[in-house]
mmCIF file of C-alpha atoms in Angstrom:
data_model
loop_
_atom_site.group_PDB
_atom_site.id
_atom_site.type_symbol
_atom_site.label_atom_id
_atom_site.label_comp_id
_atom_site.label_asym_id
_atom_site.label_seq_id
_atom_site.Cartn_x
_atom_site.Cartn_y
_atom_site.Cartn_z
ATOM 1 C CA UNK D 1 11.609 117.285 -48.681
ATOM 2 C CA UNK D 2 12.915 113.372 -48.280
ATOM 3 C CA UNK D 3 16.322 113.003 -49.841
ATOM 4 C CA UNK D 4 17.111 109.781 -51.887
ATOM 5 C CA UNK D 5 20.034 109.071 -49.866
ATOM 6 C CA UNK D 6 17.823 109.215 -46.178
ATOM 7 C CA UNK D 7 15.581 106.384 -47.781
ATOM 8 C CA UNK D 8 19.054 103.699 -48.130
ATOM 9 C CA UNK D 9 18.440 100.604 -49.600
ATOM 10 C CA UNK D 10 15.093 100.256 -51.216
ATOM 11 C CA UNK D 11 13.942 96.406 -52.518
ATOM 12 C CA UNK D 12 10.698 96.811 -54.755
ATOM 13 C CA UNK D 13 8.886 92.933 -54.032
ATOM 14 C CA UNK D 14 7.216 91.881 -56.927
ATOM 15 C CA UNK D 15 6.092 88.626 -59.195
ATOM 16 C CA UNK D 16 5.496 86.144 -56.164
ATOM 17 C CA UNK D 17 3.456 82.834 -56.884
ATOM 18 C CA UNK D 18 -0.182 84.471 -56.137
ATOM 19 C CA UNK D 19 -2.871 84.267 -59.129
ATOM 20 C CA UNK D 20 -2.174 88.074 -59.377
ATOM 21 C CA UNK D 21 1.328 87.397 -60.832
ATOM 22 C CA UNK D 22 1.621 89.016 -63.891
ATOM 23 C CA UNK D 23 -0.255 92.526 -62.481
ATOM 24 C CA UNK D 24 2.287 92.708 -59.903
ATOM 25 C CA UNK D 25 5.469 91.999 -62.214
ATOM 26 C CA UNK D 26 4.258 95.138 -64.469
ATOM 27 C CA UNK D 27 3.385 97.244 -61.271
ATOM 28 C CA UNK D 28 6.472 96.326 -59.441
ATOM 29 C CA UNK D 29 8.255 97.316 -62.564
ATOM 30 C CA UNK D 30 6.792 100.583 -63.101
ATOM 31 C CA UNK D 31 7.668 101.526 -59.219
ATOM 32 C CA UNK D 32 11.366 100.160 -59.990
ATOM 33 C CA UNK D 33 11.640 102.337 -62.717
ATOM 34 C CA UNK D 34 10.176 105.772 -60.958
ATOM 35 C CA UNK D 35 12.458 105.139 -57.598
ATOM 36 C CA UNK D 36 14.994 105.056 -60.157
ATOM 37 C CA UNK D 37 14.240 108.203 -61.615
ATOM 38 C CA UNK D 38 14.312 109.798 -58.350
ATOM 39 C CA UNK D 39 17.849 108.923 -57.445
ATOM 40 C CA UNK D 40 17.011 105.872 -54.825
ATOM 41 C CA UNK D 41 19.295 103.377 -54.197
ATOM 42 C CA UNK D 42 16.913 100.642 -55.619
ATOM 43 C CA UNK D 43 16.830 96.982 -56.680
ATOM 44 C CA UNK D 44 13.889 94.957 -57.522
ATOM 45 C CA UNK D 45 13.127 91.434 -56.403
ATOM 46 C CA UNK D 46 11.229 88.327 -57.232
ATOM 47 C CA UNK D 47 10.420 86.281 -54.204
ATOM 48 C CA UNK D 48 9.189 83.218 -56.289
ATOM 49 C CA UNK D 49 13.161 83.054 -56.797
ATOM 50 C CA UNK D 50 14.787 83.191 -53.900
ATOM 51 C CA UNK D 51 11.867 83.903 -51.025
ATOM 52 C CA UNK D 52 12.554 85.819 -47.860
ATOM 53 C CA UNK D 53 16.550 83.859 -47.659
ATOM 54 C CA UNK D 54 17.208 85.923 -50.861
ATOM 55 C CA UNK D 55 15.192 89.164 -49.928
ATOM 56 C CA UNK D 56 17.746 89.615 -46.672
ATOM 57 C CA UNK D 57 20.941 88.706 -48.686
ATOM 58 C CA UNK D 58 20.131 92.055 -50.742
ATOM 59 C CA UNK D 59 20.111 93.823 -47.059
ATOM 60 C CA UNK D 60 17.147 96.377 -47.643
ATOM 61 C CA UNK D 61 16.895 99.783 -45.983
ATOM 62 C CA UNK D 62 12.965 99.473 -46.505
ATOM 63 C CA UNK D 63 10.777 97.571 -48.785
ATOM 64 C CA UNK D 64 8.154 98.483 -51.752
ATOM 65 C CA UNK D 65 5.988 96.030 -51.586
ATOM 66 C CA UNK D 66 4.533 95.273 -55.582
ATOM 67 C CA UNK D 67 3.257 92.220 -54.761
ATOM 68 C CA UNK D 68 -0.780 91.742 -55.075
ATOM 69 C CA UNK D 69 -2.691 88.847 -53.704
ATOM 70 C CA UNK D 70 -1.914 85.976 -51.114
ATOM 71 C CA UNK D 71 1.513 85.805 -49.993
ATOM 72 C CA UNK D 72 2.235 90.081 -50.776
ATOM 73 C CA UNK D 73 -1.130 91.862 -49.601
ATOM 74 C CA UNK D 74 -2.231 89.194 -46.763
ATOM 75 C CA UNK D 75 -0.206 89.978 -43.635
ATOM 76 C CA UNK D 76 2.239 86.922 -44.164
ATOM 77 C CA UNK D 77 4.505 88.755 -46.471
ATOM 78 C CA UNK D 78 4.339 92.149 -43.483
ATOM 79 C CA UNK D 79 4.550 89.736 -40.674
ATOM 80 C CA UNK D 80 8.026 88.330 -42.094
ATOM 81 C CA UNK D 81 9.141 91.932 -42.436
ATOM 82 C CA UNK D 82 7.663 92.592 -38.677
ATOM 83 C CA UNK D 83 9.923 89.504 -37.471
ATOM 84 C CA UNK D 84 13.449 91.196 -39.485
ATOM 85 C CA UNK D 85 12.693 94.529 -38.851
ATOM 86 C CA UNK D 86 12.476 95.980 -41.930
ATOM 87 C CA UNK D 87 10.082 98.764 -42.700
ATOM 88 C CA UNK D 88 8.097 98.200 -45.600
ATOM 89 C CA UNK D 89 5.163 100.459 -47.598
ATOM 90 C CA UNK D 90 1.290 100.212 -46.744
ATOM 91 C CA UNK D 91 -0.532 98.892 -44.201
ATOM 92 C CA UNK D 92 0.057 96.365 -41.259
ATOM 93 C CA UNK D 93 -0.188 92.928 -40.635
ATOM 94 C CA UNK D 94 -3.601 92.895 -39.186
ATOM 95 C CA UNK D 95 -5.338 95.429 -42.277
ATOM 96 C CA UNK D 96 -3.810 93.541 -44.827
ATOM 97 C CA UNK D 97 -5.282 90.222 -43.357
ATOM 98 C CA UNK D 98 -8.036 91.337 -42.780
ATOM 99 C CA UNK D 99 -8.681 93.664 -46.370
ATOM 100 C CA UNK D 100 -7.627 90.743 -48.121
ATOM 101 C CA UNK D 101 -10.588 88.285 -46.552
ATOM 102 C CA UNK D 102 -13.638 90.198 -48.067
ATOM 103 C CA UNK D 103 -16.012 88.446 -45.631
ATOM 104 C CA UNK D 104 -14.058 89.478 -42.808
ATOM 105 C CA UNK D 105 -13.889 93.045 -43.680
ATOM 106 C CA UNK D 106 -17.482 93.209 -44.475
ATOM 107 C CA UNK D 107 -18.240 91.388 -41.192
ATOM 108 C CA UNK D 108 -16.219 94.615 -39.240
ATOM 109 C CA UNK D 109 -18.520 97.195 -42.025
ATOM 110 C CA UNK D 110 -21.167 96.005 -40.652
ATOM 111 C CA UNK D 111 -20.399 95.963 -36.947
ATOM 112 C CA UNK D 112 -20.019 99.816 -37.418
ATOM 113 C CA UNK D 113 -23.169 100.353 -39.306
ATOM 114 C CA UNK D 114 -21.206 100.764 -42.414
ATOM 115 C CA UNK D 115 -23.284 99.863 -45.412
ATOM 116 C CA UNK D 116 -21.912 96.748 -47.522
ATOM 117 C CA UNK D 117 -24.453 94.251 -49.431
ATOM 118 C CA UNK D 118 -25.505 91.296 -48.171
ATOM 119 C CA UNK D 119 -23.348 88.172 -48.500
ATOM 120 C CA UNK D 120 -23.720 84.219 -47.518
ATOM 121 C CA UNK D 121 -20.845 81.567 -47.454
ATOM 122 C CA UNK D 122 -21.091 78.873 -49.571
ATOM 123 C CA UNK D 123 -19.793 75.270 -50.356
ATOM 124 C CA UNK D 124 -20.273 72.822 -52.413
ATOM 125 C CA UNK D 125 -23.816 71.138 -50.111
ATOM 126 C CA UNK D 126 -25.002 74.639 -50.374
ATOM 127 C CA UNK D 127 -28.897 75.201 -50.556
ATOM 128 C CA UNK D 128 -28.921 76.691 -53.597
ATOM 129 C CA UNK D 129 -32.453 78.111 -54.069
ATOM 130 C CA UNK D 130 -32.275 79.470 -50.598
ATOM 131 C CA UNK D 131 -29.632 81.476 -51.429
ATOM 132 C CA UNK D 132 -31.536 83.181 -54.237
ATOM 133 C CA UNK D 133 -34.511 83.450 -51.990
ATOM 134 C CA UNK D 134 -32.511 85.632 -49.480
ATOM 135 C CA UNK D 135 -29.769 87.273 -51.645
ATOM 136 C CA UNK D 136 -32.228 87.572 -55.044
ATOM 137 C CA UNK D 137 -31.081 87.485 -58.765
ATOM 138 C CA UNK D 138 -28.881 88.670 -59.902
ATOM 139 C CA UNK D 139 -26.106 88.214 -57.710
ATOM 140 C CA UNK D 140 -22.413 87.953 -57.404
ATOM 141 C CA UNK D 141 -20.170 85.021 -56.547
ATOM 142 C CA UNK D 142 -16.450 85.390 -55.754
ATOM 143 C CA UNK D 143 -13.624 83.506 -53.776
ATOM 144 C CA UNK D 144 -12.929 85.571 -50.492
ATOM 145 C CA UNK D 145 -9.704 85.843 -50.974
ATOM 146 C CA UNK D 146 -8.163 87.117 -54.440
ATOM 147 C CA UNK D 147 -8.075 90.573 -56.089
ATOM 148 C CA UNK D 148 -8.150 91.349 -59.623
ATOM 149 C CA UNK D 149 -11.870 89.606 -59.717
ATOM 150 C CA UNK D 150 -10.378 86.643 -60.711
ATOM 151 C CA UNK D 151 -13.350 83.836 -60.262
ATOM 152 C CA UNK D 152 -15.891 86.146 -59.765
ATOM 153 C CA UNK D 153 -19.149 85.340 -61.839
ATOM 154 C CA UNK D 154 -22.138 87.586 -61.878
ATOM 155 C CA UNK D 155 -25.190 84.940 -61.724
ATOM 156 C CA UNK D 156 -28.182 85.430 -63.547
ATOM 157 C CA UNK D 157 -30.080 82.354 -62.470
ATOM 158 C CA UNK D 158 -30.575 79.365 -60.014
ATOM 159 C CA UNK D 159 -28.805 76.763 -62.754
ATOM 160 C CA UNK D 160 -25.465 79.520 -62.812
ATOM 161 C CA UNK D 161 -24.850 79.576 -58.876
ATOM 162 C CA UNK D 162 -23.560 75.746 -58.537
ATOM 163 C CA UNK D 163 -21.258 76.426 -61.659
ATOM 164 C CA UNK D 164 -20.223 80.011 -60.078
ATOM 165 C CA UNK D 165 -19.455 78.396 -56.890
ATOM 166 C CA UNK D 166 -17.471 75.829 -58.582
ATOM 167 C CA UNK D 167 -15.500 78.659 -60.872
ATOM 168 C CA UNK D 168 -14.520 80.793 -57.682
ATOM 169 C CA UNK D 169 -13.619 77.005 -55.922
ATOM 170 C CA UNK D 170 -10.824 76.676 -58.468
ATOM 171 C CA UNK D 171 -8.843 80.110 -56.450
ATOM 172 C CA UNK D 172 -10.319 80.113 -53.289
ATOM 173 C CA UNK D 173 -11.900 76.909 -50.840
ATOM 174 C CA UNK D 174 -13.606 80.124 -48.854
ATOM 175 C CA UNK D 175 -16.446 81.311 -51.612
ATOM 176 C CA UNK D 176 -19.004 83.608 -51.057
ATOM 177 C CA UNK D 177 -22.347 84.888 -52.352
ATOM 178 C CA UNK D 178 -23.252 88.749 -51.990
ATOM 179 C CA UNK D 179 -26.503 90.670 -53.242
ATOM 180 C CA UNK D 180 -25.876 92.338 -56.579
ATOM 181 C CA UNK D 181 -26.201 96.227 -56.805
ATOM 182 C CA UNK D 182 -27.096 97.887 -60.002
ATOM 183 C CA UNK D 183 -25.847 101.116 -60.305
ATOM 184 C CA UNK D 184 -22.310 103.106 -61.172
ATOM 185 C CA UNK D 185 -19.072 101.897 -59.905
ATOM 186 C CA UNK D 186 -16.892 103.981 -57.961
ATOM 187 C CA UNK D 187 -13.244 103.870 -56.900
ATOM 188 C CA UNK D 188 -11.394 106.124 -53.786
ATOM 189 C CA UNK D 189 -7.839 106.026 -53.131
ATOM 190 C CA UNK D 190 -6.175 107.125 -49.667
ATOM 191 C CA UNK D 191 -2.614 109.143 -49.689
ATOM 192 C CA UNK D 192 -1.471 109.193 -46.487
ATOM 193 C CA UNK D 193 -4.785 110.363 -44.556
ATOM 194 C CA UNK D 194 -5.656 112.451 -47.992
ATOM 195 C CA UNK D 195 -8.609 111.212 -49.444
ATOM 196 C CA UNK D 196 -8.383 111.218 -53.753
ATOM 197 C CA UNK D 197 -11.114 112.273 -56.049
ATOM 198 C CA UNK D 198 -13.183 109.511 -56.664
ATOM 199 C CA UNK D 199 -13.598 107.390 -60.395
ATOM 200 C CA UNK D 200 -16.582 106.354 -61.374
ATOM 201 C CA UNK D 201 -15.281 103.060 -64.197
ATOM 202 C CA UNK D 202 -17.391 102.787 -66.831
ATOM 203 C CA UNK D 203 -17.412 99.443 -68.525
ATOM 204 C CA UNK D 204 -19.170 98.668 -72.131
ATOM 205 C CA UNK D 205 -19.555 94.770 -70.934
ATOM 206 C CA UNK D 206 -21.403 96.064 -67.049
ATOM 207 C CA UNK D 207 -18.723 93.823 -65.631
ATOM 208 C CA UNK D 208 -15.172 95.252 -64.623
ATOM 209 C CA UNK D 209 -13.416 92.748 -64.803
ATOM 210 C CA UNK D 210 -9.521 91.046 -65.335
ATOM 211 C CA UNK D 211 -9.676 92.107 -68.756
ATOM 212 C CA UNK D 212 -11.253 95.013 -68.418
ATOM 213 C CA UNK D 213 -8.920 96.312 -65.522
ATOM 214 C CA UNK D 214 -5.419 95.356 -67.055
ATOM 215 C CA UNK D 215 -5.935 95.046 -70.916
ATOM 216 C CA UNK D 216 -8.739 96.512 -72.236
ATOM 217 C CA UNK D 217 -8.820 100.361 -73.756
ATOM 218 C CA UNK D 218 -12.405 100.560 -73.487
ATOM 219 C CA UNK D 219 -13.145 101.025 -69.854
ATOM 220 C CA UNK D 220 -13.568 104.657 -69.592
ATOM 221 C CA UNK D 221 -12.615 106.182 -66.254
ATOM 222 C CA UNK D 222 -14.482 109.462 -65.359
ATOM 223 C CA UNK D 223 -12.500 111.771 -63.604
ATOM 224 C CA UNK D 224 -14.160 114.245 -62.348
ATOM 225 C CA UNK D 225 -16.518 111.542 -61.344
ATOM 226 C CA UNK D 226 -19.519 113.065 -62.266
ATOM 227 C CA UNK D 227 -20.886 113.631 -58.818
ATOM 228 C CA UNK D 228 -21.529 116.986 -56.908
ATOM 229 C CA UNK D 229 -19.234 117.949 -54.354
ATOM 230 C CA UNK D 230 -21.736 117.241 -51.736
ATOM 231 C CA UNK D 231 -22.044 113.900 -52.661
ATOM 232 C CA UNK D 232 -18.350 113.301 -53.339
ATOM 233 C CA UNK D 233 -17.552 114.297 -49.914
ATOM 234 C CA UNK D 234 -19.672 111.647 -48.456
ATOM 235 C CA UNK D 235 -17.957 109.009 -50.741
ATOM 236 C CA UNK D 236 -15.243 110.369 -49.559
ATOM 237 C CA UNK D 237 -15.461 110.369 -45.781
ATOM 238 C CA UNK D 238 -16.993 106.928 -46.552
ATOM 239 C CA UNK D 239 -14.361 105.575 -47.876
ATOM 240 C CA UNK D 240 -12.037 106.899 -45.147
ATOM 241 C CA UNK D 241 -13.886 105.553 -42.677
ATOM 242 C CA UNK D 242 -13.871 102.165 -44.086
ATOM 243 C CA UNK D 243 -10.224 102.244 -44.832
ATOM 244 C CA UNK D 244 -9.360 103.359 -41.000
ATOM 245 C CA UNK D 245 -12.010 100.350 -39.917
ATOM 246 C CA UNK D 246 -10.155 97.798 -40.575
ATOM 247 C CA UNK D 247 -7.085 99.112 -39.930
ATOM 248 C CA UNK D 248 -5.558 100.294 -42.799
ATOM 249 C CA UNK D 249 -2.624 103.005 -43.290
ATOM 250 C CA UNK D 250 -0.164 104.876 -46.278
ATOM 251 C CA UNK D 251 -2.083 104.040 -49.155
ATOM 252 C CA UNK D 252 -5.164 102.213 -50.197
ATOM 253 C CA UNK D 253 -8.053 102.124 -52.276
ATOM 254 C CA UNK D 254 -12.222 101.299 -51.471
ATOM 255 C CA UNK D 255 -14.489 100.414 -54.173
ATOM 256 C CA UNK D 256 -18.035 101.295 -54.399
ATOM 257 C CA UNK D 257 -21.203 100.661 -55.873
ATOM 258 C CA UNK D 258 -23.998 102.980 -56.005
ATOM 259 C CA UNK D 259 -27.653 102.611 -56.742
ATOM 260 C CA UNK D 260 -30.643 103.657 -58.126
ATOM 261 C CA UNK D 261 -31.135 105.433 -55.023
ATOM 262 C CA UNK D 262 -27.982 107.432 -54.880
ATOM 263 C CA UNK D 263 -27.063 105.035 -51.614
ATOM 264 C CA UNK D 264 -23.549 103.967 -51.583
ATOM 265 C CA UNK D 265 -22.277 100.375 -50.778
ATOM 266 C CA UNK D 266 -19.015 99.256 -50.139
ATOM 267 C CA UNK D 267 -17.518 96.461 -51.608
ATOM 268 C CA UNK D 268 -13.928 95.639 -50.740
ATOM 269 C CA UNK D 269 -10.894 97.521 -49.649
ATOM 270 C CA UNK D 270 -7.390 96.445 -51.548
ATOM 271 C CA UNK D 271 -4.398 97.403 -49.174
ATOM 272 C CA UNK D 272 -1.642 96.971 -52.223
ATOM 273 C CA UNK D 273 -2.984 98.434 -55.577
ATOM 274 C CA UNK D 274 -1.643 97.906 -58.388
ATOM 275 C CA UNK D 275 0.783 100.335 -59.665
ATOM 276 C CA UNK D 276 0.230 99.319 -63.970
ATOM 277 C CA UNK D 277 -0.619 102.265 -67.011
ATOM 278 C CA UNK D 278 -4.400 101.130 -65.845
ATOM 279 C CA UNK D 279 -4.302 101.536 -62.409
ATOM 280 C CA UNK D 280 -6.397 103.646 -60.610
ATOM 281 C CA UNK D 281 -4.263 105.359 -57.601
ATOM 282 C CA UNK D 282 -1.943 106.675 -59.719
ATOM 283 C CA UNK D 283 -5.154 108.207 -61.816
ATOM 284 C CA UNK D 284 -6.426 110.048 -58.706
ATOM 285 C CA UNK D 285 -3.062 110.799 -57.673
ATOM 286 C CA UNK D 286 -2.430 112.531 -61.481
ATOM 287 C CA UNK D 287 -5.696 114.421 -61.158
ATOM 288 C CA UNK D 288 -4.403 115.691 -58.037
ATOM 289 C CA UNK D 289 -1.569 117.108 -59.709
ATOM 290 C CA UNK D 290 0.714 114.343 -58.125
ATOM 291 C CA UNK D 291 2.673 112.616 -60.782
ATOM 292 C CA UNK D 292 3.652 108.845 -60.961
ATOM 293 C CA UNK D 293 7.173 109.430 -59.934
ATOM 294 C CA UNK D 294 6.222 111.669 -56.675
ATOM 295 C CA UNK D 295 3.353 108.992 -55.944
ATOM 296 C CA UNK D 296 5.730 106.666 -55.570
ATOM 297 C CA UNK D 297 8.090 108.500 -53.436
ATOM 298 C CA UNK D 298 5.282 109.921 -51.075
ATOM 299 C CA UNK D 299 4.280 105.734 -50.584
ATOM 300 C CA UNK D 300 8.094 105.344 -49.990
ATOM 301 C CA UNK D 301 8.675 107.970 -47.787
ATOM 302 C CA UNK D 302 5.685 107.286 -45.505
ATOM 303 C CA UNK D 303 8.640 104.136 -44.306
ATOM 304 C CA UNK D 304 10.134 106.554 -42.610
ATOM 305 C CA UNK D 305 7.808 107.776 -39.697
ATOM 306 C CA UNK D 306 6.748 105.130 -37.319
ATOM 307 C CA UNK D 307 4.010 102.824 -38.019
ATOM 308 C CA UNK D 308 0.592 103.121 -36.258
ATOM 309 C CA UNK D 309 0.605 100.966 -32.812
#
């Protein structure tokens, strides 16, 4: 078992100047506190203060990285750490680019035959009743590049899209349409190659959104998820496969829809989770029989092997 002391200097990166600000100061905290539990050398830091000049004056071992959205999750934030040679937790530069640009990632799903809805790209000259004739109603509309589903509008009608393009405009100048699946919502999180029982979230709104991610007490999440083990397997390797597609390593999560069929759809992958008392890895993890504080650790250690080519 990892020692603290063979781990060094550990710098837990959270806060930054993304939209996803205040989720990452309360999971960056909660990871601060846990390495400190476990006897790590640890210090956490805001990079809205002092950027990457300040994150090399603390002289890190290895870095947590807390931070969620553009500038943590991305690939800018792991190519600066590429550049000083500091090992860092998650995935690479080129899965966190790419699991961060939903279009991008869905563009690789469906290369490999993986099954992801529909989606169009739109802007502001976009024909609106053509995309309702090829994506139908309802559908959703989201900026291609945040997390949290900040801007993201489910559209009922033809008079909604223009003002849902506009909402998800205001975080994002990439926006894009994708066909809207009815059905239960399902979460898997990835452990170093181990795939997690899955979470169906159960929301008394339909939507799961901000609120209902970070602040509500209402969104019930179903562990065990309710499917046989049949079926959870498939999720499973599903969601494994669509982690390792794009690239992605240490930890993760993929979120799923699934129908009135019983089909499964993939929707995103998010290379960074969030690490808050709502957060869904450490919920799989706990079912497990991993607790918070070893989570965190297990994330940490995984700095210590060498990274995928």
């Amino acid at each position: 078992m990892t020692q603290a002391s063979e781990l060094g200097r550990v710098v837990v990166l959270y806060g930054g100047n993304s939209a996803e600000r205040e989720v990452s100061l309360r999971s960056g905290a909660a990871v601060l506190a846990a390495l400190e539990r476990s006897g790590v050398d640890v210090i956490g830091y805001d990079p809205a203060d002092g950027g990457l000049v300040g994150l090399e004056a603390l002289a890190p071992d290895r870095v947590f990285i807390a931070l969620h959205g553009r500038g943590g999750e991305d690939g800018t934030l792991q190519g600066a750490l590429e550049l000083l040679g500091i090992p860092y937790t998650g995935s690479g530069v080129l899965a966190s680019a790419l699991g961060m640009d939903k279009q991008r990632t869905k563009l690789v799903w469906q290369a490999l035959g993986l099954p992801t809805p529909e989606s169009l790209m739109l802007d502001a000259d976009a024909d609106w009743d053509d995309i309702v004739a090829r994506l139908g109603l309802p559908l959703i509309v989201k900026p291609v590049h945040e997390g949290s589903t900040l801007g993201i509008s489910i559209v009922d009608s033809r008079e909604a899209l223009r003002a849902a393009y506009h909402e998800a405009a205001r975080f994002d100048a990439r926006v894009m349409a994708e066909r809207f699946i009815r059905g239960e919502e399902y979460t898997v999180s990835l452990l170093g190659g181990r795939v997690l029982p899955a979470i169906r979230v159960e929301v008394p709104s339909g939507f799961y959104d901000y609120e209902a991610k970070y602040n509500s007490n209402d969104t019930r999440y179903h562990l065990p998820c309710g499917l046989d083990s049949a079926q959870e397997a498939a999720l499973g390797a599903l969601c494994r496969q669509a982690f390792e597609a794009v690239g992605g390593e240490g930890w993760g999560r993929v979120d799923v829809m699934r129908d009135g069929d019983g089909r499964f759809w993939l929707i995103e992958v998010n290379t960074a989770p969030g690490m808050t008392d709502h957060s869904l890895v450490p919920q799989a993890a706990a079912y497990s029989g991993i607790d918070f504080d070893t989570l965190v650790l297990r994330i940490l250690t995984a700095t210590l092997e060498p990274r995928q080519a």
